[in-house]
PDB file of C-alpha atoms in Angstrom:
ATOM      1  CA  MET J   5     -48.959 -36.679   7.677  1.00 40.00           C
ATOM      2  CA  LYS J   6     -50.491 -33.332   8.497  1.00 34.00           C
ATOM      3  CA  LYS J   7     -50.540 -34.836  11.686  1.00 39.00           C
ATOM      4  CA  ILE J   8     -47.438 -35.166  12.383  1.00 48.00           C
ATOM      5  CA  LEU J   9     -46.894 -31.513  11.630  1.00 40.00           C
ATOM      6  CA  ILE J  10     -49.719 -30.623  14.011  1.00 36.00           C
ATOM      7  CA  ALA J  11     -48.502 -32.906  16.982  1.00 40.00           C
ATOM      8  CA  LEU J  12     -45.239 -31.375  16.345  1.00 38.00           C
ATOM      9  CA  SER J  13     -46.168 -27.929  17.300  1.00 38.00           C
ATOM     10  CA  THR J  14     -47.855 -29.180  20.549  1.00 35.00           C
ATOM     11  CA  SER J  15     -45.118 -31.540  21.708  1.00 36.00           C
ATOM     12  CA  ILE J  16     -42.228 -29.764  22.644  1.00 31.00           C
ATOM     13  CA  LEU J  17     -44.157 -28.173  25.422  1.00 31.00           C
ATOM     14  CA  PHE J  18     -40.492 -27.538  28.146  1.00 32.00           C
ATOM     15  CA  MET J  19     -37.127 -26.130  27.865  1.00 33.00           C
ATOM     16  CA  VAL J  20     -34.504 -28.259  30.176  1.00 34.00           C
ATOM     17  CA  LEU J  21     -31.116 -26.333  30.209  1.00 33.00           C
ATOM     18  CA  PHE J  22     -30.541 -24.105  32.787  1.00 35.00           C
ATOM     19  CA  THR J  23     -27.214 -22.020  33.162  1.00 34.00           C
ATOM     20  CA  GLY J  24     -25.109 -22.826  36.394  1.00 37.00           C
ATOM     21  CA  CYS J  25     -26.825 -22.409  39.650  1.00 40.00           C
ATOM     22  CA  ASN J  26     -24.145 -23.238  42.787  1.00 40.00           C
ATOM     23  CA  VAL J  27     -24.724 -20.118  44.351  1.00 38.00           C
ATOM     24  CA  GLY J  28     -23.144 -19.541  48.148  1.00 35.00           C
ATOM     25  CA  GLY J  29     -20.686 -22.962  48.284  1.00 37.00           C
ATOM     26  CA  GLY J  30     -20.924 -25.115  50.921  1.00 35.00           C
ATOM     27  CA  SER J  31     -19.104 -28.021  51.798  1.00 37.00           C
ATOM     28  CA  LEU J  32     -20.416 -31.334  49.813  1.00 45.00           C
ATOM     29  CA  THR J  33     -22.476 -33.815  52.063  1.00 51.00           C
ATOM     30  CA  SER J  34     -21.887 -37.253  51.622  1.00 74.00           C
ATOM     31  CA  GLU J  35     -24.831 -38.770  50.227  1.00 88.00           C
ATOM     32  CA  SER J  36     -25.825 -42.634  50.583  1.00 95.00           C
ATOM     33  CA  ASP J  37     -25.704 -44.995  47.488  1.00 96.00           C
ATOM     34  CA  THR J  38     -29.247 -45.368  46.417  1.00 97.00           C
ATOM     35  CA  VAL J  39     -29.055 -41.363  46.617  1.00 98.00           C
ATOM     36  CA  LYS J  40     -25.809 -41.184  44.521  1.00 97.00           C
ATOM     37  CA  TRP J  41     -27.302 -43.755  42.249  1.00 98.00           C
ATOM     38  CA  ILE J  42     -30.670 -41.240  41.579  1.00 98.00           C
ATOM     39  CA  ASN J  43     -28.078 -38.435  41.421  1.00 98.00           C
ATOM     40  CA  THR J  44     -26.281 -40.217  38.545  1.00 98.00           C
ATOM     41  CA  THR J  45     -29.452 -40.543  36.197  1.00 98.00           C
ATOM     42  CA  TYR J  46     -29.651 -37.000  35.308  1.00 98.00           C
ATOM     43  CA  ALA J  47     -25.609 -36.391  36.319  1.00 98.00           C
ATOM     44  CA  ILE J  48     -25.662 -35.264  32.471  1.00 98.00           C
ATOM     45  CA  LEU J  49     -28.356 -32.387  33.026  1.00 97.00           C
ATOM     46  CA  THR J  50     -26.298 -31.535  36.453  1.00 97.00           C
ATOM     47  CA  THR J  51     -22.853 -31.056  34.400  1.00 97.00           C
ATOM     48  CA  VAL J  52     -24.753 -29.142  31.631  1.00 96.00           C
ATOM     49  CA  ASN J  53     -26.015 -26.306  34.734  1.00 94.00           C
ATOM     50  CA  GLY J  54     -22.412 -26.492  35.853  1.00 95.00           C
ATOM     51  CA  ASP J  55     -23.529 -28.189  39.178  1.00 96.00           C
ATOM     52  CA  SER J  56     -22.023 -31.105  41.357  1.00 96.00           C
ATOM     53  CA  VAL J  57     -23.818 -34.354  40.737  1.00 97.00           C
ATOM     54  CA  ASP J  58     -22.885 -35.012  43.998  1.00 95.00           C
ATOM     55  CA  LEU J  59     -25.329 -32.872  45.641  1.00 96.00           C
ATOM     56  CA  PHE J  60     -28.958 -33.599  45.899  1.00 97.00           C
ATOM     57  CA  GLY J  61     -30.084 -31.020  43.921  1.00 97.00           C
ATOM     58  CA  GLY J  62     -26.930 -30.465  42.363  1.00 97.00           C
ATOM     59  CA  VAL J  63     -26.538 -27.343  44.480  1.00 96.00           C
ATOM     60  CA  THR J  64     -26.396 -26.374  48.525  1.00 96.00           C
ATOM     61  CA  LYS J  65     -29.532 -25.441  49.640  1.00 96.00           C
ATOM     62  CA  ASN J  66     -29.487 -22.047  50.923  1.00 97.00           C
ATOM     63  CA  LYS J  67     -31.846 -18.868  50.309  1.00 97.00           C
ATOM     64  CA  ALA J  68     -29.773 -17.480  47.243  1.00 97.00           C
ATOM     65  CA  ASN J  69     -30.079 -20.855  45.515  1.00 97.00           C
ATOM     66  CA  GLU J  70     -33.945 -21.500  46.650  1.00 98.00           C
ATOM     67  CA  LYS J  71     -34.594 -18.244  45.184  1.00 97.00           C
ATOM     68  CA  LEU J  72     -32.613 -19.019  41.750  1.00 97.00           C
ATOM     69  CA  ILE J  73     -34.081 -23.029  41.299  1.00 98.00           C
ATOM     70  CA  GLN J  74     -37.546 -20.817  42.151  1.00 98.00           C
ATOM     71  CA  ASP J  75     -36.720 -18.588  39.262  1.00 97.00           C
ATOM     72  CA  SER J  76     -35.744 -21.524  37.003  1.00 97.00           C
ATOM     73  CA  LEU J  77     -38.501 -23.721  37.336  1.00 98.00           C
ATOM     74  CA  GLU J  78     -41.093 -21.006  36.550  1.00 98.00           C
ATOM     75  CA  GLU J  79     -39.123 -20.079  33.614  1.00 96.00           C
ATOM     76  CA  TRP J  80     -38.672 -23.223  32.519  1.00 94.00           C
ATOM     77  CA  TRP J  81     -41.268 -25.674  33.493  1.00 97.00           C
ATOM     78  CA  GLY J  82     -44.135 -23.058  34.398  1.00 97.00           C
ATOM     79  CA  VAL J  83     -43.942 -24.431  38.453  1.00 98.00           C
ATOM     80  CA  THR J  84     -44.495 -21.886  40.667  1.00 98.00           C
ATOM     81  CA  ASP J  85     -45.277 -23.560  44.083  1.00 98.00           C
ATOM     82  CA  ARG J  86     -46.466 -27.196  45.251  1.00 98.00           C
ATOM     83  CA  THR J  87     -49.060 -27.634  43.359  1.00 98.00           C
ATOM     84  CA  SER J  88     -47.967 -27.083  39.929  1.00 98.00           C
ATOM     85  CA  ALA J  89     -44.805 -28.825  40.997  1.00 98.00           C
ATOM     86  CA  GLU J  90     -46.788 -31.694  41.811  1.00 98.00           C
ATOM     87  CA  GLU J  91     -48.856 -31.437  38.331  1.00 98.00           C
ATOM     88  CA  MET J  92     -45.511 -31.310  36.784  1.00 98.00           C
ATOM     89  CA  ILE J  93     -44.622 -34.669  37.949  1.00 98.00           C
ATOM     90  CA  GLU J  94     -47.771 -36.211  37.214  1.00 98.00           C
ATOM     91  CA  PHE J  95     -47.659 -34.934  33.838  1.00 98.00           C
ATOM     92  CA  LEU J  96     -44.273 -36.550  33.232  1.00 98.00           C
ATOM     93  CA  MET J  97     -44.582 -39.659  34.642  1.00 97.00           C
ATOM     94  CA  GLU J  98     -48.365 -40.674  33.061  1.00 96.00           C
ATOM     95  CA  GLU J  99     -47.142 -38.381  29.489  1.00 95.00           C
ATOM     96  CA  GLY J 100     -44.535 -36.410  29.217  1.00 96.00           C
ATOM     97  CA  HIS J 101     -43.212 -36.577  25.758  1.00 96.00           C
ATOM     98  CA  ARG J 102     -43.543 -40.409  25.047  1.00 96.00           C
ATOM     99  CA  ALA J 103     -46.870 -40.588  24.929  1.00 96.00           C
ATOM    100  CA  ALA J 104     -46.599 -37.638  21.969  1.00 96.00           C
ATOM    101  CA  TYR J 105     -43.574 -39.569  20.431  1.00 97.00           C
ATOM    102  CA  ALA J 106     -45.602 -42.774  20.838  1.00 97.00           C
ATOM    103  CA  GLU J 107     -48.798 -41.331  19.027  1.00 96.00           C
ATOM    104  CA  GLU J 108     -46.297 -39.716  16.095  1.00 96.00           C
ATOM    105  CA  MET J 109     -44.269 -42.793  15.466  1.00 96.00           C
ATOM    106  CA  MET J 110     -47.288 -45.054  15.044  1.00 96.00           C
ATOM    107  CA  LEU J 111     -48.725 -42.417  12.287  1.00 94.00           C
ATOM    108  CA  LEU J 112     -45.297 -42.781  10.729  1.00 94.00           C
ATOM    109  CA  GLU J 113     -45.730 -46.147  10.945  1.00 94.00           C
ATOM    110  CA  GLU J 114     -49.643 -46.297   9.183  1.00 94.00           C
ATOM    111  CA  ASP J 115     -48.070 -44.073   6.665  1.00 91.00           C
ATOM    112  CA  GLY J 116     -45.336 -46.351   5.424  1.00 93.00           C
ATOM    113  CA  MET J 117     -42.763 -44.355   6.434  1.00 94.00           C
ATOM    114  CA  PHE J 118     -40.932 -47.261   8.210  1.00 96.00           C
ATOM    115  CA  ASP J 119     -41.297 -49.576   4.819  1.00 95.00           C
ATOM    116  CA  VAL J 120     -38.902 -47.550   2.831  1.00 96.00           C
ATOM    117  CA  PRO J 121     -34.997 -46.602   2.744  1.00 96.00           C
ATOM    118  CA  ARG J 122     -34.129 -44.198   5.276  1.00 96.00           C
ATOM    119  CA  GLN J 123     -33.152 -41.219   2.793  1.00 96.00           C
ATOM    120  CA  GLU J 124     -36.490 -41.580   1.099  1.00 95.00           C
ATOM    121  CA  ALA J 125     -38.215 -41.330   3.994  1.00 95.00           C
ATOM    122  CA  ARG J 126     -35.816 -37.818   5.316  1.00 95.00           C
ATOM    123  CA  GLU J 127     -36.830 -36.300   1.780  1.00 95.00           C
ATOM    124  CA  TYR J 128     -39.994 -36.867   2.404  1.00 93.00           C
ATOM    125  CA  LEU J 129     -40.453 -35.043   5.195  1.00 94.00           C
ATOM    126  CA  GLU J 130     -38.165 -32.336   4.104  1.00 96.00           C
ATOM    127  CA  TYR J 131     -41.155 -32.348   1.761  1.00 94.00           C
ATOM    128  CA  LEU J 132     -43.886 -31.976   4.212  1.00 91.00           C
ATOM    129  CA  GLY J 133     -41.813 -28.641   5.252  1.00 95.00           C
ATOM    130  CA  PHE J 134     -39.260 -29.966   7.818  1.00 95.00           C
ATOM    131  CA  GLU J 135     -35.653 -28.618   7.999  1.00 96.00           C
ATOM    132  CA  PRO J 136     -32.882 -30.984   7.393  1.00 96.00           C
ATOM    133  CA  GLU J 137     -31.924 -31.035  11.045  1.00 96.00           C
ATOM    134  CA  GLU J 138     -35.632 -31.908  12.360  1.00 97.00           C
ATOM    135  CA  ALA J 139     -35.862 -34.346   9.534  1.00 97.00           C
ATOM    136  CA  SER J 140     -32.184 -36.290  10.786  1.00 97.00           C
ATOM    137  CA  ALA J 141     -33.784 -35.784  14.472  1.00 97.00           C
ATOM    138  CA  TYR J 142     -36.929 -37.613  13.256  1.00 97.00           C
ATOM    139  CA  ILE J 143     -34.935 -40.270  11.608  1.00 97.00           C
ATOM    140  CA  VAL J 144     -33.172 -40.727  14.598  1.00 97.00           C
ATOM    141  CA  ALA J 145     -36.434 -41.073  16.695  1.00 97.00           C
ATOM    142  CA  MET J 146     -37.453 -43.853  14.268  1.00 97.00           C
ATOM    143  CA  ASP J 147     -34.194 -45.925  14.331  1.00 97.00           C
ATOM    144  CA  ALA J 148     -34.974 -45.924  17.784  1.00 97.00           C
ATOM    145  CA  TYR J 149     -38.350 -47.128  17.482  1.00 97.00           C
ATOM    146  CA  GLU J 150     -37.834 -49.650  15.822  1.00 95.00           C
ATOM    147  CA  THR J 151     -35.381 -51.141  18.084  1.00 94.00           C
ATOM    148  CA  TYR J 152     -37.129 -50.380  21.346  1.00 94.00           C
ATOM    149  CA  GLY J 153     -40.895 -49.837  20.272  1.00 94.00           C
ATOM    150  CA  ALA J 154     -42.813 -46.883  22.257  1.00 93.00           C
ATOM    151  CA  SER J 155     -40.444 -47.397  25.109  1.00 94.00           C
ATOM    152  CA  ALA J 156     -37.573 -45.722  23.177  1.00 97.00           C
ATOM    153  CA  ILE J 157     -37.508 -42.406  24.969  1.00 98.00           C
ATOM    154  CA  ASP J 158     -38.778 -43.478  28.639  1.00 98.00           C
ATOM    155  CA  ALA J 159     -35.755 -42.400  29.875  1.00 98.00           C
ATOM    156  CA  TRP J 160     -36.043 -38.917  29.050  1.00 98.00           C
ATOM    157  CA  ASP J 161     -39.315 -37.989  31.261  1.00 98.00           C
ATOM    158  CA  TYR J 162     -38.085 -40.415  33.898  1.00 98.00           C
ATOM    159  CA  THR J 163     -34.788 -38.430  34.082  1.00 98.00           C
ATOM    160  CA  ARG J 164     -36.336 -34.930  34.030  1.00 98.00           C
ATOM    161  CA  ALA J 165     -39.057 -36.234  36.733  1.00 98.00           C
ATOM    162  CA  LEU J 166     -36.073 -37.204  39.368  1.00 98.00           C
ATOM    163  CA  HIS J 167     -34.470 -34.331  38.299  1.00 98.00           C
ATOM    164  CA  LEU J 168     -37.462 -31.543  39.153  1.00 98.00           C
ATOM    165  CA  LEU J 169     -37.768 -33.658  42.047  1.00 98.00           C
ATOM    166  CA  SER J 170     -34.345 -32.514  43.445  1.00 98.00           C
ATOM    167  CA  TRP J 171     -34.905 -28.751  42.676  1.00 98.00           C
ATOM    168  CA  TYR J 172     -38.788 -29.089  44.556  1.00 98.00           C
ATOM    169  CA  TYR J 173     -36.021 -29.969  47.762  1.00 98.00           C
ATOM    170  CA  VAL J 174     -33.516 -26.916  46.806  1.00 98.00           C
ATOM    171  CA  ALA J 175     -36.898 -24.572  46.121  1.00 98.00           C
ATOM    172  CA  ASP J 176     -38.170 -25.199  49.223  1.00 98.00           C
ATOM    173  CA  TYR J 177     -41.591 -26.672  47.545  1.00 98.00           C
ATOM    174  CA  TYR J 178     -40.302 -30.449  49.102  1.00 98.00           C
ATOM    175  CA  THR J 179     -38.595 -31.451  52.305  1.00 98.00           C
ATOM    176  CA  LYS J 180     -35.521 -33.512  51.287  1.00 97.00           C
ATOM    177  CA  GLU J 181     -37.260 -36.916  52.199  1.00 97.00           C
ATOM    178  CA  GLU J 182     -40.083 -36.098  50.422  1.00 98.00           C
ATOM    179  CA  ALA J 183     -38.516 -35.523  47.607  1.00 98.00           C
ATOM    180  CA  LEU J 184     -36.486 -38.623  48.148  1.00 98.00           C
ATOM    181  CA  ASP J 185     -39.129 -40.898  48.888  1.00 98.00           C
ATOM    182  CA  GLN J 186     -40.806 -39.760  45.532  1.00 98.00           C
ATOM    183  CA  SER J 187     -37.408 -40.138  43.653  1.00 98.00           C
ATOM    184  CA  LEU J 188     -36.883 -43.433  45.314  1.00 98.00           C
ATOM    185  CA  GLU J 189     -40.198 -44.726  43.679  1.00 98.00           C
ATOM    186  CA  ILE J 190     -39.710 -43.581  40.390  1.00 98.00           C
ATOM    187  CA  ALA J 191     -35.712 -44.334  40.334  1.00 98.00           C
ATOM    188  CA  LYS J 192     -37.204 -48.185  40.858  1.00 98.00           C
ATOM    189  CA  GLU J 193     -38.979 -47.893  38.028  1.00 98.00           C
ATOM    190  CA  LEU J 194     -36.433 -46.608  36.018  1.00 98.00           C
ATOM    191  CA  GLN J 195     -34.300 -49.592  36.876  1.00 98.00           C
ATOM    192  CA  THR J 196     -36.584 -52.066  35.710  1.00 97.00           C
ATOM    193  CA  LEU J 197     -36.651 -50.407  32.676  1.00 96.00           C
ATOM    194  CA  TYR J 198     -32.810 -50.910  31.231  1.00 96.00           C
ATOM    195  CA  ASN J 199     -29.752 -52.959  31.521  1.00 96.00           C
ATOM    196  CA  SER J 200     -27.346 -50.482  32.497  1.00 97.00           C
ATOM    197  CA  TRP J 201     -26.798 -47.148  32.748  1.00 98.00           C
ATOM    198  CA  GLU J 202     -25.624 -46.806  28.661  1.00 98.00           C
ATOM    199  CA  GLU J 203     -29.127 -48.208  27.914  1.00 97.00           C
ATOM    200  CA  MET J 204     -30.534 -45.729  30.067  1.00 98.00           C
ATOM    201  CA  VAL J 205     -28.178 -42.529  28.631  1.00 98.00           C
ATOM    202  CA  GLU J 206     -29.177 -43.803  24.916  1.00 97.00           C
ATOM    203  CA  SER J 207     -32.498 -43.453  25.928  1.00 98.00           C
ATOM    204  CA  TYR J 208     -32.322 -40.209  27.694  1.00 98.00           C
ATOM    205  CA  LEU J 209     -30.464 -39.236  24.152  1.00 98.00           C
ATOM    206  CA  VAL J 210     -32.727 -39.828  21.669  1.00 98.00           C
ATOM    207  CA  GLY J 211     -35.634 -38.296  23.875  1.00 98.00           C
ATOM    208  CA  HIS J 212     -33.326 -35.218  24.024  1.00 98.00           C
ATOM    209  CA  THR J 213     -32.994 -35.211  19.873  1.00 97.00           C
ATOM    210  CA  TYR J 214     -36.724 -35.716  19.404  1.00 97.00           C
ATOM    211  CA  TRP J 215     -37.632 -32.831  21.758  1.00 97.00           C
ATOM    212  CA  ILE J 216     -34.718 -30.696  20.344  1.00 96.00           C
ATOM    213  CA  LEU J 217     -35.005 -31.327  16.925  1.00 96.00           C
ATOM    214  CA  GLU J 218     -31.305 -30.967  16.009  1.00 96.00           C
ATOM    215  CA  ASP J 219     -28.953 -33.670  13.939  1.00 96.00           C
ATOM    216  CA  PRO J 220     -26.839 -35.331  16.944  1.00 95.00           C
ATOM    217  CA  ASN J 221     -24.455 -35.905  14.907  1.00 94.00           C
ATOM    218  CA  ASP J 222     -23.585 -32.449  14.054  1.00 96.00           C
ATOM    219  CA  SER J 223     -20.975 -31.558  16.470  1.00 95.00           C
ATOM    220  CA  SER J 224     -22.987 -28.017  16.935  1.00 95.00           C
ATOM    221  CA  SER J 225     -25.761 -29.838  18.681  1.00 95.00           C
ATOM    222  CA  GLN J 226     -27.066 -29.922  22.128  1.00 96.00           C
ATOM    223  CA  THR J 227     -27.228 -33.663  21.739  1.00 96.00           C
ATOM    224  CA  PHE J 228     -24.240 -33.927  20.343  1.00 96.00           C
ATOM    225  CA  GLY J 229     -22.763 -31.837  23.234  1.00 97.00           C
ATOM    226  CA  ARG J 230     -24.752 -34.168  26.236  1.00 97.00           C
ATOM    227  CA  ARG J 231     -23.067 -37.007  24.909  1.00 97.00           C
ATOM    228  CA  GLN J 232     -19.790 -35.241  24.759  1.00 98.00           C
ATOM    229  CA  VAL J 233     -20.242 -34.666  28.540  1.00 98.00           C
ATOM    230  CA  TYR J 234     -21.339 -38.262  29.352  1.00 98.00           C
ATOM    231  CA  LYS J 235     -18.137 -39.748  27.261  1.00 98.00           C
ATOM    232  CA  GLU J 236     -16.370 -36.826  29.960  1.00 97.00           C
ATOM    233  CA  LEU J 237     -17.968 -38.436  32.967  1.00 98.00           C
ATOM    234  CA  LYS J 238     -17.355 -41.808  32.408  1.00 97.00           C
ATOM    235  CA  GLU J 239     -13.445 -40.948  31.554  1.00 97.00           C
ATOM    236  CA  SER J 240     -13.350 -38.813  35.188  1.00 95.00           C
ATOM    237  CA  GLU J 241     -11.645 -39.580  38.529  1.00 95.00           C
ATOM    238  CA  ASP J 242     -14.954 -39.434  40.252  1.00 93.00           C
ATOM    239  CA  ASN J 243     -17.092 -41.374  37.404  1.00 97.00           C
ATOM    240  CA  PRO J 244     -20.614 -42.004  38.816  1.00 97.00           C
ATOM    241  CA  TYR J 245     -21.423 -44.242  36.889  1.00 98.00           C
ATOM    242  CA  THR J 246     -19.470 -47.083  38.431  1.00 97.00           C
ATOM    243  CA  LEU J 247     -21.992 -47.584  40.706  1.00 97.00           C
ATOM    244  CA  ASN J 248     -24.092 -50.673  40.200  1.00 98.00           C
ATOM    245  CA  TRP J 249     -26.941 -50.024  37.541  1.00 98.00           C
ATOM    246  CA  ASN J 250     -28.762 -53.241  39.275  1.00 98.00           C
ATOM    247  CA  MET J 251     -28.077 -52.404  42.771  1.00 98.00           C
ATOM    248  CA  THR J 252     -31.119 -52.714  45.577  1.00 98.00           C
ATOM    249  CA  LEU J 253     -32.506 -49.026  45.945  1.00 98.00           C
ATOM    250  CA  GLU J 254     -33.820 -48.513  49.299  1.00 97.00           C
ATOM    251  CA  LYS J 255     -34.979 -45.698  51.424  1.00 97.00           C
ATOM    252  CA  THR J 256     -31.332 -44.530  53.382  1.00 95.00           C
ATOM    253  CA  TRP J 257     -32.359 -41.097  54.704  1.00 95.00           C
TER     254      TRP J 257
END
C-alpha cells in the first residue's frame, strides 16, 4: 500500500481550474454541429471559466485573449510553445491520469481492498494517512473501477486534451484548422467510448474527483460544483447536450 501513497504524490500533475478569460468581447460565430459537439465535451470547464460554450476556445481570438491564454497555459500546464503544446497532448492521449489511476486501482485490488466493505476500506485508507475527503475520493474511484474497469476516467483525459487544443488556437500555437483537425480525431475516439453525454460526464467527474481528492458529495467540493454546473447547463435554454451524442462527426471547416 505504500506504493499507493508514492503514486499519489506523482499522479496529481496539473491544475485545470482557470479564471475567466473572455476579454475583448466580440460577436459569437456560428459553428457547425461537429464543432459544437467538440465544444460540448468540455462545456462544464468552459462554463466554470466564465467563457462561452458557443465559441471554439471559449473566447474571441484577439491579442488580449491570446496573451491571457498563453499565460494560463504556462502557469497551469507548463505549455509555452508549439513543441510543449504537442507534448502535453501526447501525454494526455497516451498516459494522462488514467494510467496512474489504473495502476493504483490494480494495487488496491491486489491488496484485497475490493474484497472488504467500503467502510472498512475507507478506514484503512485513513489509517494509512489519507485525509477523510481523500479517502472518500478513493472510494468513489474504486466504485467506478469496479463498474467500468481501468477506462473509468478516460473522459477526464480526453476532454482536457480537446479543451487544450481549442486554447492552442486562441494562444496562436495552432491554426484553427490544425486544432480542429486534431480535435476531430480525438472526438471520434471519445465518441466510441460512451453511449451518451451522461456517461461521458460521469467519467469526467470521477476523473476530476480522483485528481482533486475531494469528497464529491461535499457541497463545498469542486466536483460537486461541477456537477451543479452540468445540471444547470442541461436545464438552460441553450442546453448544449441536446446535440445527438451519436451524430456523425465530420470535417466542416
